[in-house]
CSV table of C-alpha atoms and ligand atoms in Angstrom, one decimal:
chain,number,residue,atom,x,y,z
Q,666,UNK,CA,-42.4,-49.8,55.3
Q,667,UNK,CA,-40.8,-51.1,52.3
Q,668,UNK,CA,-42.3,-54.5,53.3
Q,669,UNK,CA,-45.3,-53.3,53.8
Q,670,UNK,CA,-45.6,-51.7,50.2
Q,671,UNK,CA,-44.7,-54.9,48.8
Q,672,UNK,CA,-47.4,-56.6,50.4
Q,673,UNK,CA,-49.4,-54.1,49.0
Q,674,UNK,CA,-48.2,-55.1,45.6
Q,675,UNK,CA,-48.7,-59.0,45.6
Q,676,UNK,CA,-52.3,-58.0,47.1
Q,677,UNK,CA,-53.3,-55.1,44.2
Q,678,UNK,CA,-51.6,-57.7,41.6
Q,679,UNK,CA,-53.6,-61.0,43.3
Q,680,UNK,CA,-56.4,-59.0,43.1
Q,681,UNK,CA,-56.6,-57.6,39.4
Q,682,UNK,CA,-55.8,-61.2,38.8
Q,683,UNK,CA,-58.4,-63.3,40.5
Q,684,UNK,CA,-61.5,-61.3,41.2
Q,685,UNK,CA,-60.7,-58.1,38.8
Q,686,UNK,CA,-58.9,-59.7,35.4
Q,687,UNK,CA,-60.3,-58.4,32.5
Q,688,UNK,CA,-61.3,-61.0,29.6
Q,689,UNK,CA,-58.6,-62.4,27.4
Q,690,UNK,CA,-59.8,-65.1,25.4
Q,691,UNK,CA,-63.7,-66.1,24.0
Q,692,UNK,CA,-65.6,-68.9,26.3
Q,693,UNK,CA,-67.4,-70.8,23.8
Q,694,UNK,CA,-71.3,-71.8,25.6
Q,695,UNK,CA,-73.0,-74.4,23.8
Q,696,UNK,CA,-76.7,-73.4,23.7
Q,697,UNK,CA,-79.9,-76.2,22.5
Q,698,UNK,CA,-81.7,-75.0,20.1
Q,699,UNK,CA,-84.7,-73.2,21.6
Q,700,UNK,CA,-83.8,-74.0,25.6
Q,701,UNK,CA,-82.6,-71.6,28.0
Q,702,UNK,CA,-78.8,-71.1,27.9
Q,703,UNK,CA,-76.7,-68.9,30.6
Q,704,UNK,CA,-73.4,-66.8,29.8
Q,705,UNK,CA,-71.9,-66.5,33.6
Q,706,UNK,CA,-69.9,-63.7,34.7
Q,707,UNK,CA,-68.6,-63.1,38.4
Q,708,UNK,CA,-67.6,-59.6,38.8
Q,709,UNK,CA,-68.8,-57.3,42.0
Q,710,UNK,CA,-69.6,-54.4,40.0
Q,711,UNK,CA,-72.3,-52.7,42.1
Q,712,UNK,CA,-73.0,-49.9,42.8
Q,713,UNK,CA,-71.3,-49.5,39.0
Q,714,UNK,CA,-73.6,-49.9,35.8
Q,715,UNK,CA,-73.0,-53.9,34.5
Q,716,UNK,CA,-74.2,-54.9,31.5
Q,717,UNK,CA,-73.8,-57.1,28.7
Q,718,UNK,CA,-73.4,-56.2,24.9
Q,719,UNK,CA,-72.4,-57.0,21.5
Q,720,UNK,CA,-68.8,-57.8,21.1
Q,721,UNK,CA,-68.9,-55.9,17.7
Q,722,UNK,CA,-71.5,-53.6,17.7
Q,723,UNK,CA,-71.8,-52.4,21.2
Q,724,UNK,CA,-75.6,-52.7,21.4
Q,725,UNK,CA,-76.8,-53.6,24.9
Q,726,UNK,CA,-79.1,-56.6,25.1
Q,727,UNK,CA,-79.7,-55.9,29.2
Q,728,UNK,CA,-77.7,-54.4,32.0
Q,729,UNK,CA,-78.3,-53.7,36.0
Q,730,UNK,CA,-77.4,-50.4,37.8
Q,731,UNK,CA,-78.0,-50.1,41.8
Q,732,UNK,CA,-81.9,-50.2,41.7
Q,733,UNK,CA,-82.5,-52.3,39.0
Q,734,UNK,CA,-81.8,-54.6,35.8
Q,735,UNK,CA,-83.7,-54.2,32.6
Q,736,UNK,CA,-83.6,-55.8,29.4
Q,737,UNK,CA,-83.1,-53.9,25.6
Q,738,UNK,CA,-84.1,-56.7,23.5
Q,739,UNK,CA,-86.1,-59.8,24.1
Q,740,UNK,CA,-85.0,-62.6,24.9
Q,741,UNK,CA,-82.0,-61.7,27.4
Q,742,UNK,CA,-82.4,-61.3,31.5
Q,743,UNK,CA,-80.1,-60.4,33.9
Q,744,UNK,CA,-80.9,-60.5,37.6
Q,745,UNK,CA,-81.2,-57.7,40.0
Q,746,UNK,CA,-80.8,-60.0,43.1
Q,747,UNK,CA,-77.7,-61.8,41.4
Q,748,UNK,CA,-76.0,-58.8,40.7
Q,749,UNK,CA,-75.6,-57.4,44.3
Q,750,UNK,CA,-74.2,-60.8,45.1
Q,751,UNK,CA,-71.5,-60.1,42.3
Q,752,UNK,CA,-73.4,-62.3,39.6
Q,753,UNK,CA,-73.8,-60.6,36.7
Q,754,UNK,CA,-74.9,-63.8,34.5
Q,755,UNK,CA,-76.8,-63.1,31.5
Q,756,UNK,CA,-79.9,-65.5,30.8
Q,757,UNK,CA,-80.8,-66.2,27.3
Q,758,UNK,CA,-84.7,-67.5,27.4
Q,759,UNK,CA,-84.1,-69.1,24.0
Q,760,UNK,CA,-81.3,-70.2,21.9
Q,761,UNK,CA,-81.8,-69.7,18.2
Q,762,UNK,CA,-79.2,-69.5,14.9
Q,763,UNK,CA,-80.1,-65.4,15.4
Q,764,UNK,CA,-78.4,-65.4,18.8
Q,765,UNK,CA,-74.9,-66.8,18.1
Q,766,UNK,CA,-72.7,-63.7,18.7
Q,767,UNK,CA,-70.2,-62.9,20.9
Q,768,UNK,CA,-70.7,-61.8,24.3
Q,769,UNK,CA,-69.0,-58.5,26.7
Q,770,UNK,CA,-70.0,-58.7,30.3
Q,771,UNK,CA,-69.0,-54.9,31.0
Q,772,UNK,CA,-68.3,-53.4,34.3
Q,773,UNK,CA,-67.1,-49.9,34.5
Q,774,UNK,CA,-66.4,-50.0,30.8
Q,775,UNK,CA,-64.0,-53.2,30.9
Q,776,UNK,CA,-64.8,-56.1,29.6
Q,777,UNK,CA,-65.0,-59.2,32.3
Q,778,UNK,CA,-66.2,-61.8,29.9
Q,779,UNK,CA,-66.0,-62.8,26.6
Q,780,UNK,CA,-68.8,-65.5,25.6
Q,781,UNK,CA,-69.5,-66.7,22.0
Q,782,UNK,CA,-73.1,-68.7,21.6
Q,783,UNK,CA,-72.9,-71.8,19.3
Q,784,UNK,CA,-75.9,-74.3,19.1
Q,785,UNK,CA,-75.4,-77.7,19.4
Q,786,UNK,CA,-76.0,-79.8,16.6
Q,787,UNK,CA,-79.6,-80.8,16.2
Q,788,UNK,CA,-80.7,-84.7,15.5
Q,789,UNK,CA,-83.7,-85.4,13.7
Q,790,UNK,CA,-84.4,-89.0,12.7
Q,791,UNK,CA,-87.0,-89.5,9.4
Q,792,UNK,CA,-88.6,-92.5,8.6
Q,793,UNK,CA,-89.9,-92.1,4.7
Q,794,UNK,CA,-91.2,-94.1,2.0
Q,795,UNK,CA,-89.6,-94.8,-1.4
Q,796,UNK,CA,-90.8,-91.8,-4.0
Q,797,UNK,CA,-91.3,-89.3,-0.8
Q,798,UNK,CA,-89.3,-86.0,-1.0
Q,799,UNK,CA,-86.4,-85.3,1.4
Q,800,UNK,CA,-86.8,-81.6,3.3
Q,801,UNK,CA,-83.9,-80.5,4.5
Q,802,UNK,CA,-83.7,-77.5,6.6
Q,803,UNK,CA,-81.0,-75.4,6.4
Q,804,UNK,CA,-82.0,-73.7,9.5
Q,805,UNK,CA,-79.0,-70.9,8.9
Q,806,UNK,CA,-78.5,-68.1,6.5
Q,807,UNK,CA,-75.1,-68.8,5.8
Q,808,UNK,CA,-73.6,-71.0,3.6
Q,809,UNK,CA,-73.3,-74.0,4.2
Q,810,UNK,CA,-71.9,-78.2,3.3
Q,811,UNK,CA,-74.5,-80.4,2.6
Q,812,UNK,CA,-73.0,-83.9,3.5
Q,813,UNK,CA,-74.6,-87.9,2.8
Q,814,UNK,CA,-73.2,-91.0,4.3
Q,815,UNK,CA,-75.0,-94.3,3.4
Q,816,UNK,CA,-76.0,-96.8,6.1
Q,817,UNK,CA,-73.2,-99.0,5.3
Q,818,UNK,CA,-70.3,-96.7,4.4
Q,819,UNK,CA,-68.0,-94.7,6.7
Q,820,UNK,CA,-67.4,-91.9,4.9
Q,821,UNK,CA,-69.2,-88.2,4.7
Q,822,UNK,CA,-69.9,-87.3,0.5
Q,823,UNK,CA,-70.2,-84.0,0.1
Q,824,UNK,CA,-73.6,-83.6,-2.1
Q,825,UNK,CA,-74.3,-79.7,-1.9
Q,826,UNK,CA,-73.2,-76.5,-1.9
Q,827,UNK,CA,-75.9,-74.2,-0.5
Q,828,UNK,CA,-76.1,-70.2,0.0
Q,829,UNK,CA,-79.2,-68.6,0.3
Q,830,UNK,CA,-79.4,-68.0,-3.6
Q,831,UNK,CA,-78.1,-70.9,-4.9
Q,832,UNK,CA,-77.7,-75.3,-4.4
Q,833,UNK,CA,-74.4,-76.5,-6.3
Q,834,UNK,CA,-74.6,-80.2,-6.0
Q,835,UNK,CA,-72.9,-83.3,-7.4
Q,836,UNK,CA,-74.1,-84.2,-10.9
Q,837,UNK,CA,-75.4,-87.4,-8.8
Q,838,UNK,CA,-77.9,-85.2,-7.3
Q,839,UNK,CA,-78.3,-81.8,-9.6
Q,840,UNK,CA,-81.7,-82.6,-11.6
Q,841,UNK,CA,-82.9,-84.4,-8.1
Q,842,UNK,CA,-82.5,-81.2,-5.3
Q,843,UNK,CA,-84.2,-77.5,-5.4
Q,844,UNK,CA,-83.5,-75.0,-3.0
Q,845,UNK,CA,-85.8,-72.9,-1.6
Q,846,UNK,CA,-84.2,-71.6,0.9
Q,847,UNK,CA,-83.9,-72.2,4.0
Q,848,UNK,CA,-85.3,-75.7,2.4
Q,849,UNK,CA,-83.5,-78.0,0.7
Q,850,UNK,CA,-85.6,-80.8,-1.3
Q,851,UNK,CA,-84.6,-84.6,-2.4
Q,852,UNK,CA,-87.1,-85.5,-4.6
Q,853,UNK,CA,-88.6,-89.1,-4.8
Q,854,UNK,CA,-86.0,-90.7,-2.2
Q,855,UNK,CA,-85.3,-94.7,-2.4
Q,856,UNK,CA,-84.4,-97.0,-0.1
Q,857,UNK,CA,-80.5,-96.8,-1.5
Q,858,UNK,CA,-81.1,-92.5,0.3
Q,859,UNK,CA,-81.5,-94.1,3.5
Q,860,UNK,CA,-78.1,-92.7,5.9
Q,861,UNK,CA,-77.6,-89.5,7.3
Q,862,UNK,CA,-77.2,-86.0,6.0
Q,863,UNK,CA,-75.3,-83.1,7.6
Q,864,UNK,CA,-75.7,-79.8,7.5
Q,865,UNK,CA,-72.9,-77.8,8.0
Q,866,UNK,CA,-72.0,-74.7,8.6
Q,867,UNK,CA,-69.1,-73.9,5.9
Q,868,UNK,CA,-67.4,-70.9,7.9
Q,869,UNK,CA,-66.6,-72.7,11.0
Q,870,UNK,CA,-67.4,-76.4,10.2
Q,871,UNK,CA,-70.1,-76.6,12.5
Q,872,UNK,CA,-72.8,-79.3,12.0
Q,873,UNK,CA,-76.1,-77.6,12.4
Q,874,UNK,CA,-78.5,-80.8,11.8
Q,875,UNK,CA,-77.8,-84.3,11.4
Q,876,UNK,CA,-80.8,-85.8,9.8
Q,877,UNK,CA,-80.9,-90.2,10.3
Q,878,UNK,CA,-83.3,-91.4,7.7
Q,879,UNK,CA,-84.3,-93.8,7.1
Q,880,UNK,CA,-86.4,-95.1,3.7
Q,881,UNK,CA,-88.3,-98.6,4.1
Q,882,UNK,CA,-91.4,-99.8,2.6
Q,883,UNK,CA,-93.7,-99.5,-0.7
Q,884,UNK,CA,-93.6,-96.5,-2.4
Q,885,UNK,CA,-97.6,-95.3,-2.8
Q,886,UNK,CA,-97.6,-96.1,-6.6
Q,887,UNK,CA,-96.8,-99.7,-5.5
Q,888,UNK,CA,-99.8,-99.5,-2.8
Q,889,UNK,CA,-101.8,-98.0,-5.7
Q,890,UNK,CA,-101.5,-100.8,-8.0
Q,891,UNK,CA,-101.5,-103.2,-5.1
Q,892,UNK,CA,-105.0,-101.9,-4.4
Q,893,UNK,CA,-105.9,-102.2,-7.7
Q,894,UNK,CA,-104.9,-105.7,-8.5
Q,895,UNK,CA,-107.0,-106.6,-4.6
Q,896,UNK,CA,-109.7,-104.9,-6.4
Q,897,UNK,CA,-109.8,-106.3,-9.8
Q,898,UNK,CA,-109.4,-109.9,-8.0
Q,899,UNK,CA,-112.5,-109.2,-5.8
Q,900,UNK,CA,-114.1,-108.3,-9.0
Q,901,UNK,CA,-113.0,-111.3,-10.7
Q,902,UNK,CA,-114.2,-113.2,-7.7
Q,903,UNK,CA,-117.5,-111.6,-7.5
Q,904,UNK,CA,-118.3,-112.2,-11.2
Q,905,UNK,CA,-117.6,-116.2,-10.7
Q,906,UNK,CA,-120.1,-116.0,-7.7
Q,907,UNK,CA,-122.8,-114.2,-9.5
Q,908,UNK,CA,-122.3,-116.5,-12.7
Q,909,UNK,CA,-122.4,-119.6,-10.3
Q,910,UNK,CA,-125.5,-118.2,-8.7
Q,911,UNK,CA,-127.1,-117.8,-12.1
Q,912,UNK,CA,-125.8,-121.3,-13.6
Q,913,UNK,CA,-127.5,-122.9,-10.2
Q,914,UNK,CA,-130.8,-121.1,-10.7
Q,915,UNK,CA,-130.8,-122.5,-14.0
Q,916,UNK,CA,-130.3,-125.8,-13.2
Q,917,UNK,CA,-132.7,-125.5,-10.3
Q,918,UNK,CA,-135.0,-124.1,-12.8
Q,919,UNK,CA,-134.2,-127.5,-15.4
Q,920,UNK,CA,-134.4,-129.9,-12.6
Q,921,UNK,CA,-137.9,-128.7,-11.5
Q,922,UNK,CA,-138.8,-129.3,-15.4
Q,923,UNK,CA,-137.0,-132.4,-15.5
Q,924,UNK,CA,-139.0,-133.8,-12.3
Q,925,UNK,CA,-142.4,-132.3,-13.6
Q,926,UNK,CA,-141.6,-134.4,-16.8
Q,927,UNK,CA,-141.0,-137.3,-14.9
Q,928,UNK,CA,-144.1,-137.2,-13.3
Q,929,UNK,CA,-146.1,-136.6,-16.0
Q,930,UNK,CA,-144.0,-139.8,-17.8
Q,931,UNK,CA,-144.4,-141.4,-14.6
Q,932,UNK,CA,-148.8,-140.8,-14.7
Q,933,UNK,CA,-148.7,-141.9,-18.3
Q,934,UNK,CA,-146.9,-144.8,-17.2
Q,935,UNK,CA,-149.6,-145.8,-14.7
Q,936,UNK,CA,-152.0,-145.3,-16.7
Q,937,UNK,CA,-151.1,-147.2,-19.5
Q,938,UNK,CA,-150.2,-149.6,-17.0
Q,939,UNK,CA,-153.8,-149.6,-15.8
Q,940,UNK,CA,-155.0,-149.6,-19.5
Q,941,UNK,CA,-152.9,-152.7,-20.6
Q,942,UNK,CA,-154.0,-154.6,-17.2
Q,943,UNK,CA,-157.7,-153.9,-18.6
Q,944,UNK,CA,-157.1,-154.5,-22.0
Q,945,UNK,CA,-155.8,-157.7,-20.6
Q,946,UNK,CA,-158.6,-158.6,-18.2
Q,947,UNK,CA,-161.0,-157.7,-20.9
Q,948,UNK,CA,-159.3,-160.3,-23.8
Q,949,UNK,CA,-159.3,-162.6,-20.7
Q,950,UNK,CA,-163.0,-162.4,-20.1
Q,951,UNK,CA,-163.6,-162.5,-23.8
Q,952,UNK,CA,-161.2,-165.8,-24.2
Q,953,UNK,CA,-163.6,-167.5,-21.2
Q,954,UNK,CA,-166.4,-166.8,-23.3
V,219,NAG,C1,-68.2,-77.4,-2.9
V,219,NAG,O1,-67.1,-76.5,-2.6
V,219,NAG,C2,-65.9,-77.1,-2.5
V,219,NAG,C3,-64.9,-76.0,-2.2
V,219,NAG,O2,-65.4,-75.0,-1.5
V,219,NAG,C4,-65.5,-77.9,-3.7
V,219,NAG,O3,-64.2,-78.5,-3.5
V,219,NAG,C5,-66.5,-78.9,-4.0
V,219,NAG,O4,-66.3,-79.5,-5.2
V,219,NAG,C6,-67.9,-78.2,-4.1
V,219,NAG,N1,-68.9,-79.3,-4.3
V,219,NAG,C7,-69.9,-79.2,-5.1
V,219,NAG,C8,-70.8,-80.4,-5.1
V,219,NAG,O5,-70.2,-78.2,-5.7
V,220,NAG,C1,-80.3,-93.9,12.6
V,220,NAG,O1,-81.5,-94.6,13.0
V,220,NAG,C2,-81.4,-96.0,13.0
V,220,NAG,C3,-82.8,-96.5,13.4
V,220,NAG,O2,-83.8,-95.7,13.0
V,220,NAG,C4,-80.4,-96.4,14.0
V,220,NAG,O3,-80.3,-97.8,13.9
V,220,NAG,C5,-79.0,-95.8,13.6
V,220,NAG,O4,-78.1,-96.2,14.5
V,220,NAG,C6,-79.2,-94.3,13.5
V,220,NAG,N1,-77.9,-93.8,13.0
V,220,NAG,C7,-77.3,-92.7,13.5
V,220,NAG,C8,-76.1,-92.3,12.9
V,220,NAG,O5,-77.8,-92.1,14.4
């Protein structure tokens, strides 16, 4: 008998342990930004009410009771067919900044699971002219570090200060940045902006966005005069075609006069030619007489 309860013991304590313990520590799930992300939790709770809540709050996002799950706010699904197999995971159909909270999966009133949402750090790479503005999106209400490192250096600068009322930057960069938030602007960037900036999140130092840009090329008010001076050089060129054209005509013109005058030289000629050879013959004919 005294065996027995023993037995007893080790099972009811194996038990709470392994399929029953209630949740001690947070589970940190990384979710991507806008993808489908899924807090697990393996209880058997039916035919009990499951459902999973705000840590803080207490408000229920869905839960599932022996006929059926539904959900209280969009965005979360549980699964009927999961939870009589003792699954009572949680799908979120979209991770956003809005949905980082921490997680209860509740059975029975205990808590089984503790999950906090984070979302991973978003890469953007930017490919900008010189002169361009830099947008950089804050993406969160809180505040949060602003940090630049340069192509060729190692180390993070931190540029900004940001909450949602205000931008304190390094004199470097005060006259250059506004905020308007959840936007922050670097006006008229050169090619000495390219590197990467990093948003992060001041609380927890969580980077929120690394943005890679990259600033290469003319900036347009070099195109603009580029354009011009390819335009004023066609115009240039065109003017010393047209005068050519006019010079040519001209001497076309002057030739055809020339060559008319020629000719007419060139009649007189014959005929005073003809005139001396008669003039001749006659003093000839007048000599025989
Ligand atoms: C940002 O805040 C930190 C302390 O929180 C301070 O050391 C740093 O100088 C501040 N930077 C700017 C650019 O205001
Ligand atoms: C940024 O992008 C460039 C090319 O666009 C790449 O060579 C570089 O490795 C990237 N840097 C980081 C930190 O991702």
């Amino acid at each position: 008998m005294k065996f027995f309860s023993i037995h007893h013991c080790v099972l009811i304590f194996l038990t709470l342990i392994f399929t029953t313990a209630p949740a001690s520590a947070d589970v940190t799930i990384w979710g991507r930004l806008h993808q489908p992300v899924t807090l697990t939790c393996k209880h058997d709770c039916a035919p009990r009410v499951a459902k999973w809540n705000d840590l803080k709050t207490r408000s229920v996002f869905a839960q599932c009771d022996e006929t059926s799950c539904s959900s209280y706010k969009e965005g979360y699904k549980m699964s009927h067919d999961q939870y009589v197999k003792g699954d009572l995971s949680l799908t979120i159909t979209a991770a956003d900044y809005s949905k980082r909270n921490r997680y209860a999966c509740e059975c029975g009133a205990i808590d089984y699971s503790i999950q906090r949402l984070r979302i991973a750090t978003v890469f953007s790479a930017v490919q900008m002219r010189p002169d361009e503005d830099l947008l950089l999106d804050l993406s969160v209400p809180e505040p949060v570090k602003v940090f630049y490192r340069s192509s060729d250096s190692a180390d993070d600068e931190l540029i900004c200060n940001v909450t949602q009322s205000s931008a304190q930057c390094s004199s470097k960069y005060t006259s250059r940045t506004s905020l308007h938030h959840p936007q922050l602007t670097l006006r008229g960037v050169t090619s000495s902006d390219s590197g990467t900036y990093t948003i992060q999140n001041t609380e927890y130092n969580e980077d929120i966005h690394v943005y890679n840009v990259s600033v290469t090329g003319l900036s347009k008010g070099m195109i603009t005069l580029i354009v011009l001076l390819l335009l004023l050089l066609l115009l240039v060129i065109s003017g010393i075609i047209i005068y050519g054209c006019i010079i040519y005509m001209k001497l076309k013109r002057r030739m055809k006069e020339v060559k008319r005058i020629i000719n007419q030289i060139e009649s007189v000629n014959k005929y005073t030619a003809e005139g001396q050879r008669e003039i001749k013959k006659l003093i000839e004919s007048r000599g025989e007489d």
